[in-house]
């Protein structure tokens, strides 16, 4: 059993490393030196545990699976433009007071624009409102979906 767990760990680590691109199941097993039968069993196990997502894909006339991580580790790049980091009100901001992240338009705008390309995300945060987001901006659920468990 520890051998299979090792393989599961290595496979999961590799799949997580491929990020949003994912990896073909066959490429993964080649990379880990496992047989396709063994690899198939491990990928099903990881999917059952909710750690990866498998999507059918046609490759050179044969059906295979592309494996995607369900969760990606957070990186500093994901929060580097969070308005709270340079906010002059940061020290006074508290969820129990009137100046709260629960009602902050700058934070709400930033959250609503997560996962959108920079050109689509709103640049100026002044005058924006958390209660009336721009209806011309469509929500992108791809990030949320990939982070779902
Ligand atoms: S939630 Fe808003 S007010 Fe509070 S620190 Fe962040 S940007 Fe500033």
PDB file of C-alpha atoms and ligand atoms in Angstrom:
ATOM      1  CA  UNK A   1       0.000   0.000   0.000  1.00  0.00           C
ATOM      2  CA  UNK A   2       2.665   2.605   0.772  1.00  0.00           C
ATOM      3  CA  UNK A   3       3.927   2.205  -2.788  1.00  0.00           C
ATOM      4  CA  UNK A   4       0.561   3.116  -4.268  1.00  0.00           C
ATOM      5  CA  UNK A   5       0.236   6.041  -1.864  1.00  0.00           C
ATOM      6  CA  UNK A   6       3.669   7.231  -2.968  1.00  0.00           C
ATOM      7  CA  UNK A   7       2.533   7.068  -6.561  1.00  0.00           C
ATOM      8  CA  UNK A   8      -0.678   8.916  -5.710  1.00  0.00           C
ATOM      9  CA  UNK A   9       1.323  11.647  -3.990  1.00  0.00           C
ATOM     10  CA  UNK A  10       3.745  11.973  -6.884  1.00  0.00           C
ATOM     11  CA  UNK A  11       0.911  12.000  -9.409  1.00  0.00           C
ATOM     12  CA  UNK A  12      -1.030  14.632  -7.474  1.00  0.00           C
ATOM     13  CA  UNK A  13       2.079  16.778  -7.083  1.00  0.00           C
ATOM     14  CA  UNK A  14       2.730  16.568 -10.819  1.00  0.00           C
ATOM     15  CA  UNK A  15      -0.871  17.347 -11.781  1.00  0.00           C
ATOM     16  CA  UNK A  16      -0.963  20.343  -9.433  1.00  0.00           C
ATOM     17  CA  UNK A  17       2.252  21.563 -11.062  1.00  0.00           C
ATOM     18  CA  UNK A  18       0.570  21.617 -14.491  1.00  0.00           C
ATOM     19  CA  UNK A  19      -1.964  24.178 -13.233  1.00  0.00           C
ATOM     20  CA  UNK A  20      -4.776  25.174 -15.561  1.00  0.00           C
ATOM     21  CA  UNK A  21      -3.180  23.377 -18.538  1.00  0.00           C
ATOM     22  CA  UNK A  22      -3.511  19.956 -16.980  1.00  0.00           C
ATOM     23  CA  UNK A  23      -1.663  16.919 -18.247  1.00  0.00           C
ATOM     24  CA  UNK A  24      -2.564  13.980 -20.438  1.00  0.00           C
ATOM     25  CA  UNK A  25      -2.897  10.847 -18.361  1.00  0.00           C
ATOM     26  CA  UNK A  26      -0.480   9.002 -20.628  1.00  0.00           C
ATOM     27  CA  UNK A  27       2.170  11.726 -20.308  1.00  0.00           C
ATOM     28  CA  UNK A  28       1.864  11.649 -16.554  1.00  0.00           C
ATOM     29  CA  UNK A  29       2.455   7.906 -16.303  1.00  0.00           C
ATOM     30  CA  UNK A  30       5.378   8.139 -18.664  1.00  0.00           C
ATOM     31  CA  UNK A  31       6.833  10.876 -16.486  1.00  0.00           C
ATOM     32  CA  UNK A  32       6.358   8.829 -13.301  1.00  0.00           C
ATOM     33  CA  UNK A  33       7.525   5.540 -14.808  1.00  0.00           C
ATOM     34  CA  UNK A  34       4.235   3.764 -14.088  1.00  0.00           C
ATOM     35  CA  UNK A  35       2.241   1.413 -16.287  1.00  0.00           C
ATOM     36  CA  UNK A  36      -0.934   2.765 -17.861  1.00  0.00           C
ATOM     37  CA  UNK A  37      -3.004   0.261 -15.866  1.00  0.00           C
ATOM     38  CA  UNK A  38      -1.418   1.348 -12.600  1.00  0.00           C
ATOM     39  CA  UNK A  39      -1.712   4.976 -13.630  1.00  0.00           C
ATOM     40  CA  UNK A  40      -5.332   4.652 -14.570  1.00  0.00           C
ATOM     41  CA  UNK A  41      -6.129   3.160 -11.167  1.00  0.00           C
ATOM     42  CA  UNK A  42      -4.309   5.958  -9.367  1.00  0.00           C
ATOM     43  CA  UNK A  43      -5.993   8.715 -11.384  1.00  0.00           C
ATOM     44  CA  UNK A  44      -9.433   7.230 -10.657  1.00  0.00           C
ATOM     45  CA  UNK A  45      -8.496   7.125  -6.969  1.00  0.00           C
ATOM     46  CA  UNK A  46      -7.413  10.782  -7.017  1.00  0.00           C
ATOM     47  CA  UNK A  47     -10.644  11.732  -8.763  1.00  0.00           C
ATOM     48  CA  UNK A  48     -12.721   9.810  -6.222  1.00  0.00           C
ATOM     49  CA  UNK A  49     -10.939  11.670  -3.452  1.00  0.00           C
ATOM     50  CA  UNK A  50     -11.903  14.949  -5.125  1.00  0.00           C
ATOM     51  CA  UNK A  51      -8.301  15.978  -5.717  1.00  0.00           C
ATOM     52  CA  UNK A  52      -8.277  16.021  -9.508  1.00  0.00           C
ATOM     53  CA  UNK A  53     -10.729  16.325 -12.389  1.00  0.00           C
ATOM     54  CA  UNK A  54     -10.513  14.052 -15.451  1.00  0.00           C
ATOM     55  CA  UNK A  55     -11.759  15.232 -18.829  1.00  0.00           C
ATOM     56  CA  UNK A  56     -11.983  12.997 -21.877  1.00  0.00           C
ATOM     57  CA  UNK A  57      -9.780  14.159 -24.746  1.00  0.00           C
ATOM     58  CA  UNK A  58      -9.111  12.768 -28.231  1.00  0.00           C
ATOM     59  CA  UNK A  59      -5.369  12.466 -28.854  1.00  0.00           C
ATOM     60  CA  UNK A  60      -4.072  11.098 -32.170  1.00  0.00           C
ATOM     61  CA  UNK A  61      -7.308   9.210 -32.745  1.00  0.00           C
ATOM     62  CA  UNK A  62      -7.453   7.674 -29.268  1.00  0.00           C
ATOM     63  CA  UNK A  63      -9.489   8.709 -26.276  1.00  0.00           C
ATOM     64  CA  UNK A  64      -7.564   9.521 -23.182  1.00  0.00           C
ATOM     65  CA  UNK A  65      -8.009  11.780 -20.198  1.00  0.00           C
ATOM     66  CA  UNK A  66      -6.541  15.125 -19.331  1.00  0.00           C
ATOM     67  CA  UNK A  67      -6.051  15.538 -15.600  1.00  0.00           C
ATOM     68  CA  UNK A  68      -6.553  18.872 -13.859  1.00  0.00           C
ATOM     69  CA  UNK A  69      -5.966  19.750 -10.220  1.00  0.00           C
ATOM     70  CA  UNK A  70      -9.112  20.721  -8.352  1.00  0.00           C
ATOM     71  CA  UNK A  71      -7.161  23.047  -6.101  1.00  0.00           C
ATOM     72  CA  UNK A  72      -4.118  25.109  -6.775  1.00  0.00           C
ATOM     73  CA  UNK A  73      -1.784  26.416  -4.120  1.00  0.00           C
ATOM     74  CA  UNK A  74      -2.081  30.120  -3.474  1.00  0.00           C
ATOM     75  CA  UNK A  75       0.788  32.256  -4.664  1.00  0.00           C
ATOM     76  CA  UNK A  76       1.812  35.810  -3.804  1.00  0.00           C
ATOM     77  CA  UNK A  77       0.876  36.876  -7.353  1.00  0.00           C
ATOM     78  CA  UNK A  78      -2.770  36.174  -6.572  1.00  0.00           C
ATOM     79  CA  UNK A  79      -2.943  38.896  -3.924  1.00  0.00           C
ATOM     80  CA  UNK A  80      -0.262  41.348  -5.003  1.00  0.00           C
ATOM     81  CA  UNK A  81      -2.867  43.817  -6.322  1.00  0.00           C
ATOM     82  CA  UNK A  82      -5.326  43.415  -3.449  1.00  0.00           C
ATOM     83  CA  UNK A  83      -6.406  46.955  -2.478  1.00  0.00           C
ATOM     84  CA  UNK A  84      -6.077  46.171   1.241  1.00  0.00           C
ATOM     85  CA  UNK A  85      -2.302  45.917   0.979  1.00  0.00           C
ATOM     86  CA  UNK A  86      -1.834  49.645   0.315  1.00  0.00           C
ATOM     87  CA  UNK A  87      -5.080  50.925   1.781  1.00  0.00           C
ATOM     88  CA  UNK A  88      -4.677  53.961   4.075  1.00  0.00           C
ATOM     89  CA  UNK A  89      -7.679  52.715   6.087  1.00  0.00           C
ATOM     90  CA  UNK A  90      -6.232  49.266   6.662  1.00  0.00           C
ATOM     91  CA  UNK A  91      -5.515  49.788  10.357  1.00  0.00           C
ATOM     92  CA  UNK A  92      -9.076  50.968  11.036  1.00  0.00           C
ATOM     93  CA  UNK A  93     -10.829  48.440   8.795  1.00  0.00           C
ATOM     94  CA  UNK A  94     -12.700  45.843  10.805  1.00  0.00           C
ATOM     95  CA  UNK A  95     -15.676  43.587  10.004  1.00  0.00           C
ATOM     96  CA  UNK A  96     -17.419  44.761  13.187  1.00  0.00           C
ATOM     97  CA  UNK A  97     -17.307  48.471  12.312  1.00  0.00           C
ATOM     98  CA  UNK A  98     -18.719  50.718   9.595  1.00  0.00           C
ATOM     99  CA  UNK A  99     -15.389  50.612   7.761  1.00  0.00           C
ATOM    100  CA  UNK A 100     -15.540  46.940   6.937  1.00  0.00           C
ATOM    101  CA  UNK A 101     -14.331  44.516   4.279  1.00  0.00           C
ATOM    102  CA  UNK A 102     -17.955  43.313   4.166  1.00  0.00           C
ATOM    103  CA  UNK A 103     -19.047  46.564   2.548  1.00  0.00           C
ATOM    104  CA  UNK A 104     -15.855  47.829   0.896  1.00  0.00           C
ATOM    105  CA  UNK A 105     -16.414  48.654  -2.809  1.00  0.00           C
ATOM    106  CA  UNK A 106     -12.684  48.508  -3.602  1.00  0.00           C
ATOM    107  CA  UNK A 107     -12.345  45.018  -2.174  1.00  0.00           C
ATOM    108  CA  UNK A 108     -15.580  43.874  -3.784  1.00  0.00           C
ATOM    109  CA  UNK A 109     -14.449  45.136  -7.202  1.00  0.00           C
ATOM    110  CA  UNK A 110     -11.120  43.403  -6.794  1.00  0.00           C
ATOM    111  CA  UNK A 111     -12.819  40.107  -5.908  1.00  0.00           C
ATOM    112  CA  UNK A 112     -15.290  40.391  -8.803  1.00  0.00           C
ATOM    113  CA  UNK A 113     -12.417  40.934 -11.232  1.00  0.00           C
ATOM    114  CA  UNK A 114     -10.351  37.971 -10.040  1.00  0.00           C
ATOM    115  CA  UNK A 115      -9.558  35.647 -12.914  1.00  0.00           C
ATOM    116  CA  UNK A 116     -10.359  38.218 -15.598  1.00  0.00           C
ATOM    117  CA  UNK A 117      -7.703  39.415 -18.013  1.00  0.00           C
ATOM    118  CA  UNK A 118      -6.343  42.875 -17.026  1.00  0.00           C
ATOM    119  CA  UNK A 119      -8.017  44.609 -19.995  1.00  0.00           C
ATOM    120  CA  UNK A 120     -11.411  43.338 -18.875  1.00  0.00           C
ATOM    121  CA  UNK A 121     -10.905  44.088 -15.195  1.00  0.00           C
ATOM    122  CA  UNK A 122     -11.744  47.605 -14.091  1.00  0.00           C
ATOM    123  CA  UNK A 123      -8.605  49.700 -13.671  1.00  0.00           C
ATOM    124  CA  UNK A 124      -9.979  52.652 -11.709  1.00  0.00           C
ATOM    125  CA  UNK A 125     -11.635  51.652  -8.505  1.00  0.00           C
ATOM    126  CA  UNK A 126     -12.793  55.160  -7.629  1.00  0.00           C
ATOM    127  CA  UNK A 127     -16.522  55.631  -7.800  1.00  0.00           C
ATOM    128  CA  UNK A 128     -17.263  51.944  -8.160  1.00  0.00           C
ATOM    129  CA  UNK A 129     -19.877  50.304  -6.035  1.00  0.00           C
ATOM    130  CA  UNK A 130     -20.055  46.839  -4.581  1.00  0.00           C
ATOM    131  CA  UNK A 131     -23.833  46.978  -4.724  1.00  0.00           C
ATOM    132  CA  UNK A 132     -24.022  47.824  -8.424  1.00  0.00           C
ATOM    133  CA  UNK A 133     -21.279  46.035 -10.346  1.00  0.00           C
ATOM    134  CA  UNK A 134     -20.860  46.909 -14.031  1.00  0.00           C
ATOM    135  CA  UNK A 135     -23.476  44.791 -15.855  1.00  0.00           C
ATOM    136  CA  UNK A 136     -21.360  44.802 -19.028  1.00  0.00           C
ATOM    137  CA  UNK A 137     -18.706  42.720 -17.267  1.00  0.00           C
ATOM    138  CA  UNK A 138     -19.573  39.052 -17.481  1.00  0.00           C
ATOM    139  CA  UNK A 139     -18.657  36.772 -14.650  1.00  0.00           C
ATOM    140  CA  UNK A 140     -15.957  34.219 -15.312  1.00  0.00           C
ATOM    141  CA  UNK A 141     -16.728  31.040 -13.429  1.00  0.00           C
ATOM    142  CA  UNK A 142     -13.733  29.121 -14.741  1.00  0.00           C
ATOM    143  CA  UNK A 143     -11.542  30.077 -11.781  1.00  0.00           C
ATOM    144  CA  UNK A 144     -14.238  29.279  -9.258  1.00  0.00           C
ATOM    145  CA  UNK A 145     -15.013  25.977 -10.949  1.00  0.00           C
ATOM    146  CA  UNK A 146     -11.412  24.909 -10.925  1.00  0.00           C
ATOM    147  CA  UNK A 147     -11.202  25.640  -7.243  1.00  0.00           C
ATOM    148  CA  UNK A 148     -14.403  23.796  -6.361  1.00  0.00           C
ATOM    149  CA  UNK A 149     -14.059  20.649  -4.326  1.00  0.00           C
TER     150      UNK A 149
HETATM  151  S1  LIG B   1     -11.465  46.183   2.901  1.00  0.00           S
HETATM  152 FE1  LIG B   1     -11.412  48.155   1.865  1.00  0.00          FE
HETATM  153  S2  LIG B   1     -11.228  49.682   3.477  1.00  0.00           S
HETATM  154 FE2  LIG B   1     -10.667  47.677   4.334  1.00  0.00          FE
HETATM  155  S3  LIG B   1      -8.430  47.560   4.108  1.00  0.00           S
HETATM  156 FE3  LIG B   1      -9.351  46.585   2.314  1.00  0.00          FE
HETATM  157  S4  LIG B   1      -9.465  48.192   0.792  1.00  0.00           S
HETATM  158 FE4  LIG B   1      -9.168  49.179   2.771  1.00  0.00          FE
END
